[in-house]
Each structure stands twice: as C-alpha cells, then as structure tokens.
CSV table of C-alpha atoms in Angstrom, one decimal:
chain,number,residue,atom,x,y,z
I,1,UNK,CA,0.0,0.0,0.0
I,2,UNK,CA,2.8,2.2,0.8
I,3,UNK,CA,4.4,1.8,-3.1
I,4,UNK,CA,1.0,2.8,-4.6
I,5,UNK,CA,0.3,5.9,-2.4
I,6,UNK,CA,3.9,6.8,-3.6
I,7,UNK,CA,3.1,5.9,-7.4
I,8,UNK,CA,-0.2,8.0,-7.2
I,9,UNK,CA,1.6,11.2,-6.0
I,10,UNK,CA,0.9,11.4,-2.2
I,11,UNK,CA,4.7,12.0,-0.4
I,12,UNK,CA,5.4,9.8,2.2
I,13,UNK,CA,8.8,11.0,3.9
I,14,UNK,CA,11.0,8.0,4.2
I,15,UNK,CA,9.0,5.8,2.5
I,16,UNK,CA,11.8,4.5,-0.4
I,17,UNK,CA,15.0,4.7,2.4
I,18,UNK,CA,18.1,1.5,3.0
I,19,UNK,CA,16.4,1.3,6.3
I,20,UNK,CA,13.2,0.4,5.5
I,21,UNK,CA,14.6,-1.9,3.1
I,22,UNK,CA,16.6,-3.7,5.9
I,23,UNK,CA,13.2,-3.9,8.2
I,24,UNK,CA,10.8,-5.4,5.6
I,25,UNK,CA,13.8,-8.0,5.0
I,26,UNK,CA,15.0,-9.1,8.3
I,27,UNK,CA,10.7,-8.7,9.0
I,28,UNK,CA,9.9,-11.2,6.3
I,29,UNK,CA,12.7,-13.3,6.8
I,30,UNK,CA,11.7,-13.9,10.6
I,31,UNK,CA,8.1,-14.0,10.1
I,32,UNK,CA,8.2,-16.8,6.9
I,33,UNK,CA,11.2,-18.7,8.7
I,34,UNK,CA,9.0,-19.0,11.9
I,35,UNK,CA,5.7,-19.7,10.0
I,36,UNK,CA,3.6,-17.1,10.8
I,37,UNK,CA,0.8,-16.7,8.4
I,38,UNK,CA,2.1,-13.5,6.7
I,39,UNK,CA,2.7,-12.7,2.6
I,40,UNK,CA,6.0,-12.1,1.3
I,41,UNK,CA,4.4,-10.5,-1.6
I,42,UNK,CA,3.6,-7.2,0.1
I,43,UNK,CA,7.4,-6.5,0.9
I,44,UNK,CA,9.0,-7.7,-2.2
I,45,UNK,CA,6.9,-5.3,-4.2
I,46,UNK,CA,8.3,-2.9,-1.8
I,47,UNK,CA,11.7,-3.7,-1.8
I,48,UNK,CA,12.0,-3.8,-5.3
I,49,UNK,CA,10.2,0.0,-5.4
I,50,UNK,CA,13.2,0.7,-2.6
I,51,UNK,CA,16.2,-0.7,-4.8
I,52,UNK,CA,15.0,1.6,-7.9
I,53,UNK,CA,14.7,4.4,-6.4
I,54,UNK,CA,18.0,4.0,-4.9
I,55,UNK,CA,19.4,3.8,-8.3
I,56,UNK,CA,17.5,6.4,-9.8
I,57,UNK,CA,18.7,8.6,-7.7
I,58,UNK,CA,22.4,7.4,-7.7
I,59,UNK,CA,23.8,9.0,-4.8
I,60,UNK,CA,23.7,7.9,-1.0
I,61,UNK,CA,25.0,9.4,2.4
I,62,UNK,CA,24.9,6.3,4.2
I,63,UNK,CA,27.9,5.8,6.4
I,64,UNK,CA,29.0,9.3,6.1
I,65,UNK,CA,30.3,8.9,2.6
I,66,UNK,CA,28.6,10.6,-0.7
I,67,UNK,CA,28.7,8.8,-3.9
I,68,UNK,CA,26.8,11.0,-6.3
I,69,UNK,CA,27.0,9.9,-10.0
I,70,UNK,CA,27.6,12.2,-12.6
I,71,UNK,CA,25.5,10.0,-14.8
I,72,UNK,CA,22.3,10.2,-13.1
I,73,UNK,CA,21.9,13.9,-12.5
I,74,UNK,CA,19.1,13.7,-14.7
I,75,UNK,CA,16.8,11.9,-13.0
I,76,UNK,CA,16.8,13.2,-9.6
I,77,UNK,CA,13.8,14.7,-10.4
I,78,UNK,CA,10.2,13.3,-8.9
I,79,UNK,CA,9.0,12.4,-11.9
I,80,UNK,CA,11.7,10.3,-12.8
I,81,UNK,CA,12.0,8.7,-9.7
I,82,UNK,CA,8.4,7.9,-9.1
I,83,UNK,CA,9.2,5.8,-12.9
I,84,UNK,CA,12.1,4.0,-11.7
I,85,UNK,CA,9.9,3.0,-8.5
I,86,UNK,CA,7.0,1.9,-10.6
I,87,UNK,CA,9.4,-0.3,-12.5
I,88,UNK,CA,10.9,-1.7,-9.0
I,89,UNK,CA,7.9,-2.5,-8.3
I,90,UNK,CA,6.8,-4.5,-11.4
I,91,UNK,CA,9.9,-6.6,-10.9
I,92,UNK,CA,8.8,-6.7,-7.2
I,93,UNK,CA,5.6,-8.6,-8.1
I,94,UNK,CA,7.4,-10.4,-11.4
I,95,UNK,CA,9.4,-12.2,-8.8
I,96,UNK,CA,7.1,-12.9,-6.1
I,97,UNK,CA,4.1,-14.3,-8.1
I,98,UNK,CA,6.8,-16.0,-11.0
I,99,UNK,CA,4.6,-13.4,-13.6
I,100,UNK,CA,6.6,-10.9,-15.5
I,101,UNK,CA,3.7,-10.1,-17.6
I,102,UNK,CA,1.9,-9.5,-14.1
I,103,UNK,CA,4.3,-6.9,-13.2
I,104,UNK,CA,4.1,-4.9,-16.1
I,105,UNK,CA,0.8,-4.5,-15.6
I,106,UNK,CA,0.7,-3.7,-12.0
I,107,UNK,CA,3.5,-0.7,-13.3
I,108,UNK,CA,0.5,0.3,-16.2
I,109,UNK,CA,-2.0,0.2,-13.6
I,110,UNK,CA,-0.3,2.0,-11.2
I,111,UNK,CA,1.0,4.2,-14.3
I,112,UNK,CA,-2.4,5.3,-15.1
C-alpha cells in the first residue's frame, strides 16, 4: 500500500530509504522462517520499489560517505523517480508471483 500511495503522488517521507529496506527484509525473513501466516508478496513489491529508487537517484550518504553519480543527474527529479519505483515495483511482483507479464501490468496500472 505504501508503493501505490507513492506511485499515485501522495509523499510519504521516508518511504523509499536503505532502512526500511533492511526492516521489511530481516521482518519477512523472521516472520516466513517462523511460520507465521504473513505474505512475502507485500514487501517484495516494496523492496523492489526501494532498490530503484535508490538507483534512480544514484547517490547515497549512508555511512558518512557521498557517492553521487555524474550519470544520473538527470533523473533526480520526482518524476523520474516515481518511474524507476514503478518499475521496481513491477519486478517486485514479477518475482514474487513467477509473472513478469503481471508486473508490467501492476507498473501500467499503477502508471495510469
């Protein structure tokens, strides 16, 4: 749910940061290795919206350090980062349902 409010415009601050990508992963891991009744699904689309944006935007302050990119000045714009997280989060859902055709139409819908 968090992916789509961001596709559909509404900002959410700290919705696509390394963080949350580390708690949704070490969260699923647990909760699937323990066998609680919980989807995998929901966080993989969300991880995969996290990775992209993180390359869209090419640059990161993590550990002190910044690595900004030359090459990817261009699309550090919202626009082109909301794109990149649409198509993180069609590969998201390509890989947890085994449907790449599903995932590029979650990214039209959510495109739309």
């Amino acid at each position: 749910p968090e992916i789509k409010c961001f596709l559909n415009g509404i900002d959410l601050p700290r919705i696509v940061r390394f963080k949350t990508l580390v708690c949704k992963v070490v969260g699923v891991t647990f909760s699937v290795a323990a066998g609680l009744p919980v989807g995998k699904e929901g966080p993989m689309v969300h991880s995969g919206g996290v990775v992209a944006a993180g390359i869209s935007q090419g640059r990161t302050k993590f550990w002190g350090v910044d690595t900004s990119f030359s090459k990817f000045s261009d699309f550090r714009n919202d626009r082109e980062k909301r794109d990149f997280v649409a198509c993180g989060a069609a590969a998201g859902v390509a890989s947890a349902f085994g449907a790449p055709v599903g995932g590029v139409l979650f990214s039209l819908e959510e495109g739309a």
